Amino acid sequence: MPINYTGTTRNYTELEKITEELYQDSKTLRERVIDIEEGHKSGTDVYESKVEVAMTALNTGEVTATGDIDLNVQKTPVSLVGFNYEDRINDNALKGTRFEKSMKAGAYNVVSDEFDRKVLIQIQPAIGADIETKLWNGATAATKAAVALLVAGAGQGSITAAAQAAVAAMPTTLFDSLVVRTLYNDSQSKTAPGAGLGDYIKVTGAVITAANIAAQYALLYAGAPSKVTDNPNAQFFAPLGHRQFIKAANNAVGAAQQI
């Protein structure tokens, strides 16, 4: 007998795997690339110390107060920032898709187990990727305004116009990135304590490309204090995009292979 059907049809032949966007979680937090202090509330005091000593001629007599050993301890309260990632998931929009097949019977049962296992689970790594980006690129509106008011100069002890432009071009976020906190912070241990320019060493260079990355990195290395570069645990922080430049430079025809 013939089968008579009225309505539209759907093709249920589907790939088992859903193509997912390539996410990365926060490598900075996961691998502890930086020192992370957890379990504190806003206003926690952070102490910084510095010691300077001076050598003097041999003295076999009584030890006196010479001022040749200078001990400095400073306290800076740290204000923390709270933020959310929140939304509502409307599973009703999944009706008519492959995910409806995993919904239980009944008009009110619109939760798809397959959607939760294969799509909803991607939210956590997506949040990690977003945090990773903001840890290294972003500034609050208040910090952007404060950095813009700094007087730019070529010498050490002043911000460069390029650094000001870089901060201005950063996304406006809820907290300052690590790069911005290096340029501008409220540490009491700085040469000029309190809110303002950070104690950082400026190295004048050019926009980094595959052609000049070796020379530009050499400038950074040469400009760093020897007590930093001589430390076997010292780390070099750079944009992930520079990895491509390094690979391109190392694979250039006739180029001397770099480590």
Tab-separated table of C-alpha atoms in Angstrom:
chain	number	residue	atom	x	y	z
A	1	MET	CA	0.000	0.000	0.000
A	2	PRO	CA	1.273	3.560	-0.639
A	3	ILE	CA	2.557	5.749	2.211
A	4	ASN	CA	1.151	9.247	2.160
A	5	TYR	CA	3.043	11.944	4.138
A	6	THR	CA	2.257	15.642	4.362
A	7	GLY	CA	4.910	18.060	5.622
A	8	THR	CA	8.615	18.705	5.314
A	9	THR	CA	11.343	16.140	5.762
A	10	ARG	CA	14.672	16.396	7.464
A	11	ASN	CA	17.871	14.563	6.664
A	12	TYR	CA	19.009	12.718	9.786
A	13	THR	CA	22.279	11.602	8.246
A	14	GLU	CA	24.742	13.693	10.233
A	15	LEU	CA	28.367	13.578	11.174
A	16	GLU	CA	28.815	12.251	14.675
A	17	LYS	CA	31.456	14.826	15.563
A	18	ILE	CA	30.543	18.492	15.735
A	19	THR	CA	33.204	20.745	14.308
A	20	GLU	CA	34.483	22.831	17.186
A	21	GLU	CA	36.255	26.159	17.160
A	22	LEU	CA	39.842	25.826	18.285
A	23	TYR	CA	39.909	27.078	21.873
A	24	GLN	CA	42.827	27.329	24.239
A	25	ASP	CA	42.458	27.739	27.961
A	26	SER	CA	44.600	30.159	29.904
A	27	LYS	CA	48.157	28.851	29.621
A	28	THR	CA	49.358	31.665	31.871
A	29	LEU	CA	47.176	30.444	34.732
A	30	ARG	CA	47.361	26.725	34.000
A	31	GLU	CA	51.142	26.495	33.779
A	32	ARG	CA	51.835	29.212	36.362
A	33	VAL	CA	53.860	31.252	33.890
A	34	ILE	CA	53.644	34.047	36.459
A	35	ASP	CA	53.522	33.838	40.248
A	36	ILE	CA	49.879	33.688	41.346
A	37	GLU	CA	48.818	34.404	44.912
A	38	GLU	CA	45.373	33.024	45.641
A	39	GLY	CA	42.939	33.156	48.552
A	40	HIS	CA	43.007	36.886	49.265
A	41	LYS	CA	40.390	39.624	49.448
A	42	SER	CA	40.603	43.108	47.993
A	43	GLY	CA	42.814	45.444	49.997
A	44	THR	CA	45.380	42.774	50.828
A	45	ASP	CA	48.779	44.256	51.674
A	46	VAL	CA	51.720	43.253	49.497
A	47	TYR	CA	55.225	43.842	50.859
A	48	GLU	CA	58.262	44.545	48.699
A	49	SER	CA	61.826	44.726	49.989
A	50	LYS	CA	65.143	45.974	48.665
A	51	VAL	CA	68.627	45.762	50.187
A	52	GLU	CA	71.711	47.777	49.270
A	53	VAL	CA	75.156	47.242	50.806
A	54	ALA	CA	78.485	49.079	50.584
A	55	MET	CA	81.924	47.602	51.209
A	56	THR	CA	84.225	49.400	53.699
A	57	ALA	CA	87.773	48.990	54.909
A	58	LEU	CA	88.496	46.301	57.482
A	59	ASN	CA	87.450	47.250	60.996
A	60	THR	CA	88.584	44.992	63.854
A	61	GLY	CA	87.006	47.168	66.506
A	62	GLU	CA	83.441	47.655	67.601
A	63	VAL	CA	80.734	47.518	64.953
A	64	THR	CA	79.155	50.930	64.514
A	65	ALA	CA	76.118	52.298	62.764
A	66	THR	CA	77.543	53.333	59.393
A	67	GLY	CA	74.465	53.352	57.164
A	68	ASP	CA	76.366	51.154	54.723
A	69	ILE	CA	73.579	48.571	54.798
A	70	ASP	CA	70.296	49.999	53.579
A	71	LEU	CA	67.173	47.916	54.220
A	72	ASN	CA	63.907	49.016	52.619
A	73	VAL	CA	60.462	47.507	53.076
A	74	GLN	CA	57.354	48.973	51.464
A	75	LYS	CA	53.702	47.992	51.781
A	76	THR	CA	51.199	48.403	48.950
A	77	PRO	CA	47.507	47.494	49.297
A	78	VAL	CA	46.163	45.653	46.264
A	79	SER	CA	42.620	46.278	45.059
A	80	LEU	CA	41.104	43.218	43.407
A	81	VAL	CA	38.509	43.268	40.624
A	82	GLY	CA	35.520	40.939	40.455
A	83	PHE	CA	33.890	39.981	37.156
A	84	ASN	CA	31.335	37.539	35.778
A	85	TYR	CA	30.726	35.358	32.759
A	86	GLU	CA	26.978	34.758	32.776
A	87	ASP	CA	24.047	34.139	30.468
A	88	ARG	CA	20.913	32.042	30.061
A	89	ILE	CA	20.879	29.007	27.774
A	90	ASN	CA	17.661	28.662	25.744
A	91	ASP	CA	17.512	24.951	24.935
A	92	ASN	CA	14.136	25.452	23.275
A	93	ALA	CA	16.010	26.780	20.243
A	94	LEU	CA	17.495	23.293	19.773
A	95	LYS	CA	14.171	21.792	18.678
A	96	GLY	CA	14.305	20.667	15.091
A	97	THR	CA	18.033	19.964	15.302
A	98	ARG	CA	20.037	16.828	16.029
A	99	PHE	CA	19.990	17.746	19.720
A	100	GLU	CA	16.222	17.234	20.007
A	101	LYS	CA	16.798	13.510	19.749
A	102	SER	CA	18.510	13.474	23.158
A	103	MET	CA	15.690	15.404	24.858
A	104	LYS	CA	13.430	13.341	27.082
A	105	ALA	CA	9.797	12.944	26.158
A	106	GLY	CA	7.422	15.629	27.383
A	107	ALA	CA	6.790	19.235	26.461
A	108	TYR	CA	8.789	20.608	29.384
A	109	ASN	CA	11.863	18.437	28.844
A	110	VAL	CA	13.940	20.583	26.509
A	111	VAL	CA	17.406	19.883	27.898
A	112	SER	CA	19.678	18.079	25.446
A	113	ASP	CA	22.301	15.840	27.007
A	114	GLU	CA	24.234	15.747	23.734
A	115	PHE	CA	24.310	19.550	23.517
A	116	ASP	CA	25.624	19.762	27.085
A	117	ARG	CA	28.334	17.163	26.423
A	118	LYS	CA	29.525	18.422	23.055
A	119	VAL	CA	28.789	22.152	22.881
A	120	LEU	CA	28.016	23.605	26.313
A	121	ILE	CA	31.229	22.105	27.654
A	122	GLN	CA	33.174	24.464	25.375
A	123	ILE	CA	32.214	27.460	27.504
A	124	GLN	CA	34.916	26.810	30.106
A	125	PRO	CA	37.875	26.723	27.673
A	126	ALA	CA	36.408	29.734	25.862
A	127	ILE	CA	36.421	31.664	29.150
A	128	GLY	CA	40.011	30.544	29.699
A	129	ALA	CA	41.009	31.817	26.264
A	130	ASP	CA	39.306	35.151	26.905
A	131	ILE	CA	41.038	35.576	30.270
A	132	GLU	CA	44.382	34.663	28.682
A	133	THR	CA	43.912	37.435	26.123
A	134	LYS	CA	42.953	40.029	28.719
A	135	LEU	CA	45.846	39.104	31.030
A	136	TRP	CA	48.244	40.364	28.377
A	137	ASN	CA	46.230	42.921	26.425
A	138	GLY	CA	43.782	45.398	27.930
A	139	ALA	CA	43.367	48.321	30.302
A	140	THR	CA	40.570	49.943	32.263
A	141	ALA	CA	39.143	53.243	31.098
A	142	ALA	CA	40.613	54.960	34.185
A	143	THR	CA	44.113	53.605	33.539
A	144	LYS	CA	43.942	54.578	29.872
A	145	ALA	CA	43.087	58.128	30.882
A	146	ALA	CA	45.906	58.229	33.476
A	147	VAL	CA	48.519	56.890	31.027
A	148	ALA	CA	47.419	59.413	28.408
A	149	LEU	CA	48.159	62.233	30.872
A	150	LEU	CA	51.779	61.136	31.423
A	151	VAL	CA	54.436	63.282	29.766
A	152	ALA	CA	56.167	61.201	27.114
A	153	GLY	CA	59.929	61.381	26.666
A	154	ALA	CA	62.821	59.547	25.080
A	155	GLY	CA	64.935	59.086	28.213
A	156	GLN	CA	64.558	56.601	31.047
A	157	GLY	CA	62.096	57.625	33.748
A	158	SER	CA	59.371	58.685	31.336
A	159	ILE	CA	56.928	56.782	29.177
A	160	THR	CA	57.431	56.615	25.429
A	161	ALA	CA	54.864	57.918	22.985
A	162	ALA	CA	54.763	54.425	21.477
A	163	ALA	CA	53.852	52.897	24.846
A	164	GLN	CA	51.116	55.484	25.337
A	165	ALA	CA	49.746	54.719	21.885
A	166	ALA	CA	49.860	50.977	22.608
A	167	VAL	CA	47.838	51.386	25.821
A	168	ALA	CA	45.345	53.661	24.079
A	169	ALA	CA	44.843	51.038	21.352
A	170	MET	CA	44.253	48.208	23.832
A	171	PRO	CA	40.740	46.909	24.452
A	172	THR	CA	38.976	48.600	27.378
A	173	THR	CA	38.596	45.873	29.999
A	174	LEU	CA	37.570	45.450	33.636
A	175	PHE	CA	41.166	45.032	34.856
A	176	ASP	CA	44.616	46.107	33.720
A	177	SER	CA	46.750	43.602	31.849
A	178	LEU	CA	50.196	42.621	33.099
A	179	VAL	CA	51.820	44.767	30.418
A	180	VAL	CA	49.879	47.844	31.511
A	181	ARG	CA	50.638	47.245	35.197
A	182	THR	CA	54.330	47.252	34.296
A	183	LEU	CA	53.953	50.653	32.650
A	184	TYR	CA	51.622	52.162	35.258
A	185	ASN	CA	51.004	51.030	38.841
A	186	ASP	CA	50.642	52.262	42.423
A	187	SER	CA	53.534	50.377	44.047
A	188	GLN	CA	55.098	52.066	47.058
A	189	SER	CA	58.450	50.461	46.185
A	190	LYS	CA	59.040	52.513	43.042
A	191	THR	CA	61.502	55.379	42.667
A	192	ALA	CA	58.435	57.638	42.778
A	193	PRO	CA	56.038	55.787	45.139
A	194	GLY	CA	52.311	55.695	44.499
A	195	ALA	CA	50.163	55.836	41.389
A	196	GLY	CA	52.093	56.713	38.276
A	197	LEU	CA	54.747	55.502	35.867
A	198	GLY	CA	56.257	52.136	36.680
A	199	ASP	CA	59.980	51.524	37.084
A	200	TYR	CA	60.647	49.909	33.742
A	201	ILE	CA	63.596	50.005	31.328
A	202	LYS	CA	62.858	51.363	27.884
A	203	VAL	CA	64.493	49.890	24.803
A	204	THR	CA	64.092	51.881	21.598
A	205	GLY	CA	63.512	49.643	18.604
A	206	ALA	CA	61.324	49.089	15.579
A	207	VAL	CA	58.121	47.223	14.807
A	208	ILE	CA	59.127	43.560	14.943
A	209	THR	CA	58.941	41.504	11.750
A	210	ALA	CA	60.383	38.185	10.608
A	211	ALA	CA	63.230	40.099	8.987
A	212	ASN	CA	64.368	42.015	12.080
A	213	ILE	CA	63.217	39.914	15.023
A	214	ALA	CA	66.718	38.621	15.838
A	215	ALA	CA	68.175	42.134	15.960
A	216	GLN	CA	65.253	43.524	17.960
A	217	TYR	CA	65.415	40.712	20.509
A	218	ALA	CA	69.146	41.341	20.837
A	219	LEU	CA	68.360	44.952	21.803
A	220	LEU	CA	65.970	43.740	24.503
A	221	TYR	CA	68.511	41.262	25.843
A	222	ALA	CA	71.289	43.852	25.871
A	223	GLY	CA	69.068	46.403	27.594
A	224	ALA	CA	68.109	44.125	30.488
A	225	PRO	CA	70.152	44.280	33.732
A	226	SER	CA	72.799	41.570	33.910
A	227	LYS	CA	71.452	40.369	37.263
A	228	VAL	CA	68.279	39.462	35.368
A	229	THR	CA	69.834	37.852	32.299
A	230	ASP	CA	72.349	35.949	34.436
A	231	ASN	CA	69.542	34.340	36.402
A	232	PRO	CA	68.991	30.816	35.037
A	233	ASN	CA	65.294	31.087	35.903
A	234	ALA	CA	64.752	34.328	33.987
A	235	GLN	CA	61.915	34.198	31.466
A	236	PHE	CA	61.327	36.143	28.264
A	237	PHE	CA	57.718	37.194	27.693
A	238	ALA	CA	56.660	37.954	24.133
A	239	PRO	CA	53.492	37.905	22.019
A	240	LEU	CA	52.529	34.463	20.765
A	241	GLY	CA	52.526	35.907	17.243
A	242	HIS	CA	56.311	36.297	17.463
A	243	ARG	CA	56.626	32.515	17.311
A	244	GLN	CA	55.634	32.724	13.647
A	245	PHE	CA	58.253	35.395	13.017
A	246	ILE	CA	60.906	33.234	14.678
A	247	LYS	CA	59.977	30.199	12.571
A	248	ALA	CA	59.952	32.294	9.403
A	249	ALA	CA	63.322	33.859	10.249
A	250	ASN	CA	64.908	30.498	11.011
A	251	ASN	CA	63.617	28.964	7.795
A	252	ALA	CA	64.637	31.822	5.506
A	253	VAL	CA	66.839	30.702	2.638
A	254	GLY	CA	70.474	31.314	3.526
A	255	ALA	CA	69.724	32.396	7.092
A	256	ALA	CA	71.973	31.259	9.897
A	257	GLN	CA	69.946	28.919	12.070
A	258	GLN	CA	69.014	30.416	15.431
A	259	ILE	CA	68.176	28.668	18.662
